[in-house]
Structures are given as C-alpha cells and as structure tokens.
C-alpha cells in the first residue's frame, strides 16, 4: 500500500464520512423556482440539474479521484432557507415512497459512449417520435427531462475541473501536476468516452456520486468493475501509461471514497469474478487488484462480493481465504452457479444472468437494467406464530422488562401438522399485507416519482422512452426478506416435541409462559433450548422444517406480481433487522428471551451451533437456495488460530464445499473474542475494527451495546 | 459389533492431520501428564462433570439420584463423588447443563456414521478421521474397527497416540492407519517418569520402529513452561526427530491454561493451574532452534 492510501485512510478515520445538506437546499430552491413548469418530470430534472450545478466541489489532499460531499457548513441564511423547505415547502412536493438506488447502472454504456453518446441516442429516439400520438408526446417530455439532467452532470464535472485548476495554482509542484491531470480528466469524462484506465475510474466514480448527490439517494453499486474496466487497464499496460502499482493506487482511492461519502451501517460495493455468458470464468488481474484493495482500505466499505466458481484460479481462492483468515470482513463469497441459475429461472438470458449484483448486502439484481426494490419489506418469521398464540409484539425500546397478558387464547390445534398449516396461512396473510404495501409504493412512484438522470443509465428507459419509476427498467422485481428462519424452525421443533410428541405443556400454557418472558420458568426455557435439536447442527428432524418453510416462502412469493407487472423474489437475510425485529418480539419457544435479536441470516441462531461450521454448512444447504434471489447470508464466525496458513486452507475447503452443496452466499468473520471485549471497553482504540453482520460489514464500536453483545455471542468455531 | 467409550466427536478439526477432519476422543489413558488439556479423557469410565455456574437451582438432581450423591443443604448443595456411579440420571434432567456425563459408549459403526456426515468436506480438503484421546490404542479393537470402516469409505485415517505400548500393538494398527501423530515430551527418562508417570523408553523405541516401517509421522511436543521450554530440551527432541526418515514435520504445541475448569468439574487436582501459556516470542525462538536440526517445524 502506498503512503497516499495510508494518509487517506488515517484522514477518514479521523473525520468519518462527510455529508451535506447542500443538495437538499439546492433541490428545494429549484423546486420553488420552477413552479411554472407544468410537467413534474421536467421539474424534477431541473432540480437534479440545479443540485449538480450548485454543489460546492471539494477535493481533498492526496485524492486522485474526485467527487464527494462538501464539508462546509451552511450559512445561517442557507440554513434558514433549508428549514423553511423541510418544514413547510417540501410538503407541496410528493413524497418518495419505496426504495431508492440499490442497483448498478450501465457503466459500460457510460464508458464506451460518454454523455455525448447518450445524448445522441436520445436524439435518435426523439427523432422517431410522432408527437401527435399522446403517449409519444409524453416520451418527448421524458427525453427533454433527461437532457436537462445530463447537462447538469456535464456542468458538475466541469466545475470539478475548474476547482482542480484553482487548487493547482496554489499547490506545490508535485500536487499541482496531479491536480492539472484531474482537471484534464474531468473535462474529458464523463462527457466523452473514456480513453484510459484513470479516465474510466474517474468517470464511474463521478457519475455514481452525482446520482447519489443530485437525487438524494445512496447505495449505488459499481456492478462488475473487473469486467468493464479491463479493456482500459490492458490497453494502458500495453502502452506503458500505467503499471500495476499505479492501477492499485487508483483502485484503493476509489475504495476509500465509498467510505467518505456513505454513512455508517449501510452496505455498498461491487462484485468481482464469476463467469461470462458462455460459462467461462472471467477472473483476471483486475480481480486480484480489487481483492487486494481490501487489505489496503481495511474499512467497512466497499462490500466486495467474490463470485466463486469451482474452476476459478487457485491463487484467487487462496487470496480470498487469506484475507478472511487475516480477520478482514471482505470479500463475501457468492455462488456463481447457483445465482446464475436463479437468474436464468427468473427469465434472464445467459448473457445477463451472469451479470447479477449484490445490491448492498446479498440481494440480487441484474446489473445495468434494474429497478428492483430489495429487502422490501422485512418480514419477521416469528410474528405469524406469535399472532396465532395471542402474543402481542413488544413496544420498541422497552426491552425485556415488559410482560403482558395474551391478546387472545390460541385455538386448539389437534396435532402439529394443523398448527403448522395455520402458521403457513398466517404467514401468507402477513406477506399479502407486505405485497400491497410495496405495490402501493411502486404505484405512488409511478404517478408522482421520476428520476430522469438515473433513467439515462438504466436499460431500457431510453429505448422505451419511459422513466425508471414508470416501468422503463427491464426488471422491476420486489424482494421481500424473511428474518428469523432459525428461530422459527427451532421454535416449531420445540412445540412439536413438548406440546405434541412428548407433551409437557399445552399450547395455551406455552403462550402464557412466552408472554411472561419465562418468568419463574428458567427450567422450561433451558429445556427448550437444550433438549431439542437446533437448526444448524446437521439434524434432519429440525432441518427438514427449514426445507418446508423455505419452500412455502418461495411458493407464496410466486403468487404475486409487482405494480409494474414483474416478479416477487424472496430472500432470507437481515442486514440489521434481526436486532430491530428481535427487539419487538416477545420470548419465543426456542429458548430466546424477549427482545433478544433473532438469528442473523440463514444459518443457525446465535450460540446454537454445537457441532461447528461443517454441520452449520450442511444444515444451511439442505434447502434450495436457487430461487432466493432476494438474498441469503450464512455467517460463520471463527476464533483466530495460530497456524494461519492451515486455517486459510481449511477455510478455502469449507467454502468450496458450501459452494458445491449449492449454498448461495457465505461470509466469514475471523475475530478474537478478546479483541471484541477490549473494543467494548476502549472503543477509541478500535475505531477501525470491522465485523461482519447480517449480510454487510460495520464498525464494531459504532454498534449498539445490544448488537455488540450479539456479535460476541455468535458462536465461535474453535479450531484448536 | 465392537464398542468403546469416547468423550467427544469433534468436527472441523483442522490441526490434527491434513485437511478438514473429525477427531474422535477416546476415554482412558495410560499416561498421566500433569498438564493434560483433556482430563475428562484420563479415566476409562463414565464420569459426572459439574459446572456450578450454570446451575439454576431447580433441584431436579436431588430427586433423580438413586444414591443421594446430590444432597440439598440448608445453605446450598453438596455432591458426594464417592457415592456417584455416573448413571447419568441427574444429567438427563439438568436442562441447564450444569451436570454433564463425560463418556459415551458407542459402537464403531455409530462412530463412523457420525464421522461420515462430513464426508463432503473430507473430499474437498483431502481430510478424514483422527483418533485421539485419551489413548486410542487402549481400546485397540474399537480403534482398529473404526479406522477399518473409515478406510472402506475412502477416508484418510490418522491416530494420535502416546505409543506407550509393546511394539506389536502399535504395529497391528498400521494396516488401517495412514498417519501417526505422537508426542515426545522429554528426552530424559527420569524427567519423563516424573512428569507423565511412565518411562519414555518404549515410546522412543516405537518411533524408531515406525521409521523402519516408513509410516508417515508427525512428532509433537506440548511446550509446557518449567517442563520442556528450554532450547536444550527442544533441540534434543528435534535432533531425535531428525533421525526419523518418515517424519513429515515436527510441531510445538503451546500449553494453555484453559483446562482448569474441566479439572474443577471432575473434582480433580490440577498441578498446572498456575502455569502460563508460553510467550509467542519463546515459541518462535524454540521453533527456530528446532529447525536447526534440519527438519520442518510448525508451532500452534
């Protein structure tokens, strides 16, 4: 790693990520100044352009790639103006419901054609319109909006060029050279097609950042950079205009920037590796450089997904395993074959099916053509069961102390099967509510939304002449995510055993005990916890319940269509929602106390795997992961061991086996419990300690105390 | 069917031979190394382990015990180990797992069935099964049958043994064993007797015989401060190991003080309670010294 990257990293750890209210101020100001514009989409484009034209450019020392939020504070007058907008004026604008970003735009289009090329396309499409046809007139307005937004983007880049020149005039000669080059690059891209690796890197970052800032969105992913950047890298290497170290430094700079402009506790990144449409593994030198950047940045972002194939080069498998065994929280390992198969089954052609993207944590969307709402909504799998038992949700923040009576007596289910059937019906009801809610969001966006700038980069909005919110994108899926699989399955196994097979307690007594948070019944809780096999220990009696529930989830989601007429694809990951949903969930029959976190991801619940990671992997892969495009995360946490090479090799074998068995995604956290405990006591010394959570990475010291405890509790696989 | 007694079947063992393995811990040992990390494997019979900090005071054990080994007192509880037959009734009813039975009798087939659950991992990693303990060769027929059945399934087989046996018994296991792992704790016989309760004569002789057979071998030394943590001792062991042409590598295993809770749970004295884990610097230094004998050396 270069000293530049070390300095950038130190500066980030000192300052944290930087945000600004400038975009909102500029957006609001534009909105209020364009009341005479009759067509809302054009007005939104004007606001987007106003943000890009007005945002203060800022370039930090050492930065080679530019584009980030300004650190300046608003003036008092500006603050007043903003407050007025937020409190009063913005109410006149329609709220944006549903999900934003969580996608990768068509970077290849951007790099190959530049904004000039996109404008030319628009001109061609426009020239074909028959403006006497009402729907085509509407398209004309859309194109007009797109052009306004694109002009804003051009200005944005030009302003960075000017700013770089201003700084260069005051800088020492070495930095001045760098700044003049930055200025030159910002004048060429994204306006024109990229002609070098450096230009390509600047173009993708500037446009990504511009999409965030000007639309007040976060979490655009970078897609598959080791593919679309490769021609530029190879050409520069051949010309001798770049070497490996230079490319590595630019990549490291890019990776640092994610941290600078993205707030904490989210997830953003890109994917590397995998196969092309003909089934050939594409791993290349850029794959290696991107993976090595993990060691250089050592921060929560970017979340790098490695698309693992059996035939992937051995050195890349080793590199990934070494990174993880060093305690780094990236890369997350994705099963290329399983996910590609899922995409094929979802109707994508092979050339697109291989270009999936984890859209923050582990949710799959096709790159370049998505308007997918991921993790929408999160559904608590224990909720339908507690509904049946008459156990109400807890109040948020009140913790485990609250106990309550039952809201109703559970019905009499003569056998376990009838209880399970009632559960499934109740789950179906909960999903239906979720579907109506998400479709309502999509509908609202259809009538009141519109993102002309984004639409320029997402296929096939321009070809169709339709904004992304109106169905212009090729894929308009919604992906609900079901949280707490392990808790549900473990709970059902307990009820089956102690209510039905070897009756020790009636269902209504059980409901009382759970509502009281096991008050005075610790013996019962421990019996439930320790005397019934738990999911994650390779025991079919309980694992088969997971097979049944996940199949039901798949079938239920297949029943529904989105408002824009596309598919629902389920997922089983949680981000931080295992904690949030756990907080409002009463005690459960798996031995979990009230308000405790639910299991993270799709593996065993915290502290319940007694047989180690192999058994956890076997349990977690007994059900079909293929249709779960909404994402699956299996977390494994290991204690650090002495012989790192042996450990890395075993980790590699463990991952290979998980992949062979059809596992979707696996993420590994090698941490020392002592270090976590030390970080709890001395957070100031552990600001860069990153841990893996439910599909993403976060700074340990920034987590809530509850979540820190949960991380520590998560089973450590001893490997003595 | 041959059966035997084991304490634990440990999956994802990655430091007991090549690849991902499952280690079967046999119960019963003919050595008494005072620092032993696995005191529950020393006695060849079932034993009750007690972990008082897990006890929730439900009192179920008082009612279940046929011998009144658990006694309720006014100010708490007492356990009379001399009355206990390790029948396990109390442990069955102890949901808190404060009472746990160490030792389970299983048939060789049962053990192998459990081991085979991880077959997919052995295949990707060229791993397999390791018998450890305790001393596997004390239950020779059981050990042999487990390894034979494992071999039939294509598993790599390894055995961790102290080798304190007549050569004939060691030799008889070799037809089903791919790798032998054996400890050399001390070269000096008097010190060896003092620390482990037995002479090292047969151990060293058996190692030479194994070399003559060409059976792949890993020699290990548990590095225990005050016992063998000197350059002289490690150098002597390493030079002995260097004479064995079948040696794959030599490994130093750092003593750790984490077993004291297990000794307490069994009501056993632990002479090594106050001994600290050797420093990393010392491990590195001794590793280097051992390597001067011209062999590959690893340390934990």
PDB file of N, CA and C in Angstrom, chain B residues 60-109:
ATOM      1  N   UNK B  60     -33.837 -30.574  40.540  1.00  0.00           N
ATOM      2  CA  UNK B  60     -34.268 -31.831  39.923  1.00  0.00           C
ATOM      3  C   UNK B  60     -33.286 -32.971  40.212  1.00  0.00           C
ATOM      4  N   UNK B  61     -31.990 -32.627  40.311  1.00  0.00           N
ATOM      5  CA  UNK B  61     -30.975 -33.674  40.516  1.00  0.00           C
ATOM      6  C   UNK B  61     -31.142 -34.375  41.862  1.00  0.00           C
ATOM      7  N   UNK B  62     -31.603 -33.646  42.889  1.00  0.00           N
ATOM      8  CA  UNK B  62     -31.761 -34.264  44.209  1.00  0.00           C
ATOM      9  C   UNK B  62     -32.747 -35.416  44.127  1.00  0.00           C
ATOM     10  N   UNK B  63     -33.794 -35.195  43.369  1.00  0.00           N
ATOM     11  CA  UNK B  63     -34.847 -36.209  43.293  1.00  0.00           C
ATOM     12  C   UNK B  63     -34.437 -37.404  42.441  1.00  0.00           C
ATOM     13  N   UNK B  64     -33.645 -37.144  41.422  1.00  0.00           N
ATOM     14  CA  UNK B  64     -33.369 -38.217  40.479  1.00  0.00           C
ATOM     15  C   UNK B  64     -32.268 -39.160  40.930  1.00  0.00           C
ATOM     16  N   UNK B  65     -31.379 -38.712  41.788  1.00  0.00           N
ATOM     17  CA  UNK B  65     -30.198 -39.526  42.098  1.00  0.00           C
ATOM     18  C   UNK B  65     -30.572 -40.715  42.984  1.00  0.00           C
ATOM     19  N   UNK B  66     -30.281 -41.946  42.548  1.00  0.00           N
ATOM     20  CA  UNK B  66     -30.621 -43.126  43.358  1.00  0.00           C
ATOM     21  C   UNK B  66     -29.670 -43.321  44.540  1.00  0.00           C
ATOM     22  N   UNK B  67     -28.530 -42.645  44.537  1.00  0.00           N
ATOM     23  CA  UNK B  67     -27.523 -42.869  45.577  1.00  0.00           C
ATOM     24  C   UNK B  67     -27.336 -41.682  46.499  1.00  0.00           C
ATOM     25  N   UNK B  68     -28.215 -40.709  46.390  1.00  0.00           N
ATOM     26  CA  UNK B  68     -28.094 -39.491  47.203  1.00  0.00           C
ATOM     27  C   UNK B  68     -26.719 -38.854  47.069  1.00  0.00           C
ATOM     28  N   UNK B  69     -26.164 -38.905  45.873  1.00  0.00           N
ATOM     29  CA  UNK B  69     -24.879 -38.243  45.631  1.00  0.00           C
ATOM     30  C   UNK B  69     -25.056 -36.727  45.639  1.00  0.00           C
ATOM     31  N   UNK B  70     -26.252 -36.279  45.215  1.00  0.00           N
ATOM     32  CA  UNK B  70     -26.546 -34.839  45.282  1.00  0.00           C
ATOM     33  C   UNK B  70     -27.356 -34.592  46.543  1.00  0.00           C
ATOM     34  N   UNK B  71     -26.855 -33.738  47.357  1.00  0.00           N
ATOM     35  CA  UNK B  71     -27.545 -33.504  48.619  1.00  0.00           C
ATOM     36  C   UNK B  71     -27.858 -32.028  48.780  1.00  0.00           C
ATOM     37  N   UNK B  72     -29.116 -31.786  49.172  1.00  0.00           N
ATOM     38  CA  UNK B  72     -29.504 -30.399  49.392  1.00  0.00           C
ATOM     39  C   UNK B  72     -29.181 -30.025  50.829  1.00  0.00           C
ATOM     40  N   UNK B  73     -28.470 -28.930  50.986  1.00  0.00           N
ATOM     41  CA  UNK B  73     -28.144 -28.447  52.320  1.00  0.00           C
ATOM     42  C   UNK B  73     -28.907 -27.162  52.565  1.00  0.00           C
ATOM     43  N   UNK B  74     -28.932 -26.750  53.807  1.00  0.00           N
ATOM     44  CA  UNK B  74     -29.648 -25.517  54.123  1.00  0.00           C
ATOM     45  C   UNK B  74     -29.062 -24.338  53.373  1.00  0.00           C
ATOM     46  N   UNK B  75     -27.705 -24.331  53.286  1.00  0.00           N
ATOM     47  CA  UNK B  75     -27.050 -23.180  52.673  1.00  0.00           C
ATOM     48  C   UNK B  75     -26.525 -23.513  51.281  1.00  0.00           C
ATOM     49  N   UNK B  76     -27.164 -24.419  50.593  1.00  0.00           N
ATOM     50  CA  UNK B  76     -26.724 -24.697  49.231  1.00  0.00           C
ATOM     51  C   UNK B  76     -26.815 -26.177  48.922  1.00  0.00           C
ATOM     52  N   UNK B  77     -25.744 -26.720  48.335  1.00  0.00           N
ATOM     53  CA  UNK B  77     -25.819 -28.090  47.902  1.00  0.00           C
ATOM     54  C   UNK B  77     -24.476 -28.758  48.081  1.00  0.00           C
ATOM     55  N   UNK B  78     -24.500 -30.076  48.116  1.00  0.00           N
ATOM     56  CA  UNK B  78     -23.242 -30.823  48.180  1.00  0.00           C
ATOM     57  C   UNK B  78     -23.322 -31.955  47.169  1.00  0.00           C
ATOM     58  N   UNK B  79     -22.155 -32.374  46.717  1.00  0.00           N
ATOM     59  CA  UNK B  79     -22.095 -33.502  45.797  1.00  0.00           C
ATOM     60  C   UNK B  79     -21.078 -34.476  46.347  1.00  0.00           C
ATOM     61  N   UNK B  80     -21.485 -35.717  46.507  1.00  0.00           N
ATOM     62  CA  UNK B  80     -20.594 -36.727  47.063  1.00  0.00           C
ATOM     63  C   UNK B  80     -20.126 -37.628  45.939  1.00  0.00           C
ATOM     64  N   UNK B  81     -18.962 -37.294  45.402  1.00  0.00           N
ATOM     65  CA  UNK B  81     -18.484 -38.017  44.227  1.00  0.00           C
ATOM     66  C   UNK B  81     -18.300 -39.506  44.529  1.00  0.00           C
ATOM     67  N   UNK B  82     -17.943 -39.821  45.784  1.00  0.00           N
ATOM     68  CA  UNK B  82     -17.702 -41.230  46.110  1.00  0.00           C
ATOM     69  C   UNK B  82     -18.976 -42.067  46.015  1.00  0.00           C
ATOM     70  N   UNK B  83     -20.138 -41.424  46.132  1.00  0.00           N
ATOM     71  CA  UNK B  83     -21.394 -42.180  46.014  1.00  0.00           C
ATOM     72  C   UNK B  83     -21.843 -42.307  44.562  1.00  0.00           C
ATOM     73  N   UNK B  84     -21.282 -41.489  43.702  1.00  0.00           N
ATOM     74  CA  UNK B  84     -21.796 -41.370  42.331  1.00  0.00           C
ATOM     75  C   UNK B  84     -21.366 -42.550  41.474  1.00  0.00           C
ATOM     76  N   UNK B  85     -22.312 -43.124  40.756  1.00  0.00           N
ATOM     77  CA  UNK B  85     -21.996 -44.213  39.838  1.00  0.00           C
ATOM     78  C   UNK B  85     -22.020 -43.746  38.391  1.00  0.00           C
ATOM     79  N   UNK B  86     -22.130 -42.448  38.224  1.00  0.00           N
ATOM     80  CA  UNK B  86     -22.183 -41.860  36.879  1.00  0.00           C
ATOM     81  C   UNK B  86     -23.286 -42.505  36.037  1.00  0.00           C
ATOM     82  N   UNK B  87     -24.426 -42.720  36.652  1.00  0.00           N
ATOM     83  CA  UNK B  87     -25.534 -43.335  35.912  1.00  0.00           C
ATOM     84  C   UNK B  87     -26.138 -42.339  34.919  1.00  0.00           C
ATOM     85  N   UNK B  88     -25.979 -41.043  35.208  1.00  0.00           N
ATOM     86  CA  UNK B  88     -26.413 -40.027  34.248  1.00  0.00           C
ATOM     87  C   UNK B  88     -27.849 -39.568  34.405  1.00  0.00           C
ATOM     88  N   UNK B  89     -28.583 -40.105  35.373  1.00  0.00           N
ATOM     89  CA  UNK B  89     -29.990 -39.686  35.524  1.00  0.00           C
ATOM     90  C   UNK B  89     -30.099 -38.206  35.852  1.00  0.00           C
ATOM     91  N   UNK B  90     -29.187 -37.740  36.693  1.00  0.00           N
ATOM     92  CA  UNK B  90     -29.238 -36.317  37.056  1.00  0.00           C
ATOM     93  C   UNK B  90     -28.948 -35.451  35.836  1.00  0.00           C
ATOM     94  N   UNK B  91     -27.973 -35.884  35.042  1.00  0.00           N
ATOM     95  CA  UNK B  91     -27.589 -35.082  33.871  1.00  0.00           C
ATOM     96  C   UNK B  91     -28.743 -34.985  32.872  1.00  0.00           C
ATOM     97  N   UNK B  92     -29.497 -36.081  32.759  1.00  0.00           N
ATOM     98  CA  UNK B  92     -30.639 -36.066  31.834  1.00  0.00           C
ATOM     99  C   UNK B  92     -31.655 -34.997  32.191  1.00  0.00           C
ATOM    100  N   UNK B  93     -31.789 -34.768  33.468  1.00  0.00           N
ATOM    101  CA  UNK B  93     -32.816 -33.832  33.909  1.00  0.00           C
ATOM    102  C   UNK B  93     -32.271 -32.419  34.117  1.00  0.00           C
ATOM    103  N   UNK B  94     -30.967 -32.289  33.921  1.00  0.00           N
ATOM    104  CA  UNK B  94     -30.344 -30.979  34.132  1.00  0.00           C
ATOM    105  C   UNK B  94     -30.327 -30.199  32.825  1.00  0.00           C
ATOM    106  N   UNK B  95     -31.405 -29.431  32.607  1.00  0.00           N
ATOM    107  CA  UNK B  95     -31.531 -28.716  31.339  1.00  0.00           C
ATOM    108  C   UNK B  95     -30.524 -27.582  31.236  1.00  0.00           C
ATOM    109  N   UNK B  96     -30.036 -27.153  32.390  1.00  0.00           N
ATOM    110  CA  UNK B  96     -29.056 -26.066  32.388  1.00  0.00           C
ATOM    111  C   UNK B  96     -27.676 -26.563  31.980  1.00  0.00           C
ATOM    112  N   UNK B  97     -27.519 -27.885  31.895  1.00  0.00           N
ATOM    113  CA  UNK B  97     -26.239 -28.500  31.547  1.00  0.00           C
ATOM    114  C   UNK B  97     -25.150 -28.174  32.560  1.00  0.00           C
ATOM    115  N   UNK B  98     -25.584 -28.054  33.829  1.00  0.00           N
ATOM    116  CA  UNK B  98     -24.619 -27.909  34.915  1.00  0.00           C
ATOM    117  C   UNK B  98     -24.059 -29.288  35.265  1.00  0.00           C
ATOM    118  N   UNK B  99     -24.813 -30.317  34.978  1.00  0.00           N
ATOM    119  CA  UNK B  99     -24.376 -31.695  35.182  1.00  0.00           C
ATOM    120  C   UNK B  99     -24.268 -32.362  33.816  1.00  0.00           C
ATOM    121  N   UNK B 100     -23.094 -32.853  33.527  1.00  0.00           N
ATOM    122  CA  UNK B 100     -22.853 -33.430  32.206  1.00  0.00           C
ATOM    123  C   UNK B 100     -22.092 -34.729  32.385  1.00  0.00           C
ATOM    124  N   UNK B 101     -22.503 -35.750  31.663  1.00  0.00           N
ATOM    125  CA  UNK B 101     -21.766 -37.003  31.717  1.00  0.00           C
ATOM    126  C   UNK B 101     -20.653 -36.979  30.671  1.00  0.00           C
ATOM    127  N   UNK B 102     -19.431 -37.229  31.119  1.00  0.00           N
ATOM    128  CA  UNK B 102     -18.314 -37.365  30.187  1.00  0.00           C
ATOM    129  C   UNK B 102     -18.150 -38.847  29.888  1.00  0.00           C
ATOM    130  N   UNK B 103     -18.217 -39.191  28.635  1.00  0.00           N
ATOM    131  CA  UNK B 103     -18.036 -40.594  28.262  1.00  0.00           C
ATOM    132  C   UNK B 103     -19.323 -41.194  27.757  1.00  0.00           C
ATOM    133  N   UNK B 104     -19.266 -41.705  26.537  1.00  0.00           N
ATOM    134  CA  UNK B 104     -20.448 -42.302  25.942  1.00  0.00           C
ATOM    135  C   UNK B 104     -19.984 -43.576  25.253  1.00  0.00           C
ATOM    136  N   UNK B 105     -20.722 -44.669  25.523  1.00  0.00           N
ATOM    137  CA  UNK B 105     -20.356 -45.931  24.892  1.00  0.00           C
ATOM    138  C   UNK B 105     -21.028 -45.985  23.529  1.00  0.00           C
ATOM    139  N   UNK B 106     -20.246 -46.262  22.519  1.00  0.00           N
ATOM    140  CA  UNK B 106     -20.775 -46.310  21.151  1.00  0.00           C
ATOM    141  C   UNK B 106     -20.166 -47.504  20.426  1.00  0.00           C
ATOM    142  N   UNK B 107     -20.858 -47.959  19.406  1.00  0.00           N
ATOM    143  CA  UNK B 107     -20.246 -48.977  18.563  1.00  0.00           C
ATOM    144  C   UNK B 107     -19.358 -48.283  17.537  1.00  0.00           C
ATOM    145  N   UNK B 108     -18.442 -49.038  16.991  1.00  0.00           N
ATOM    146  CA  UNK B 108     -17.550 -48.476  15.969  1.00  0.00           C
ATOM    147  C   UNK B 108     -18.371 -47.939  14.806  1.00  0.00           C
ATOM    148  N   UNK B 109     -19.422 -48.667  14.447  1.00  0.00           N
ATOM    149  CA  UNK B 109     -20.253 -48.233  13.314  1.00  0.00           C
ATOM    150  C   UNK B 109     -20.936 -46.895  13.629  1.00  0.00           C
TER     151      UNK B 109
END
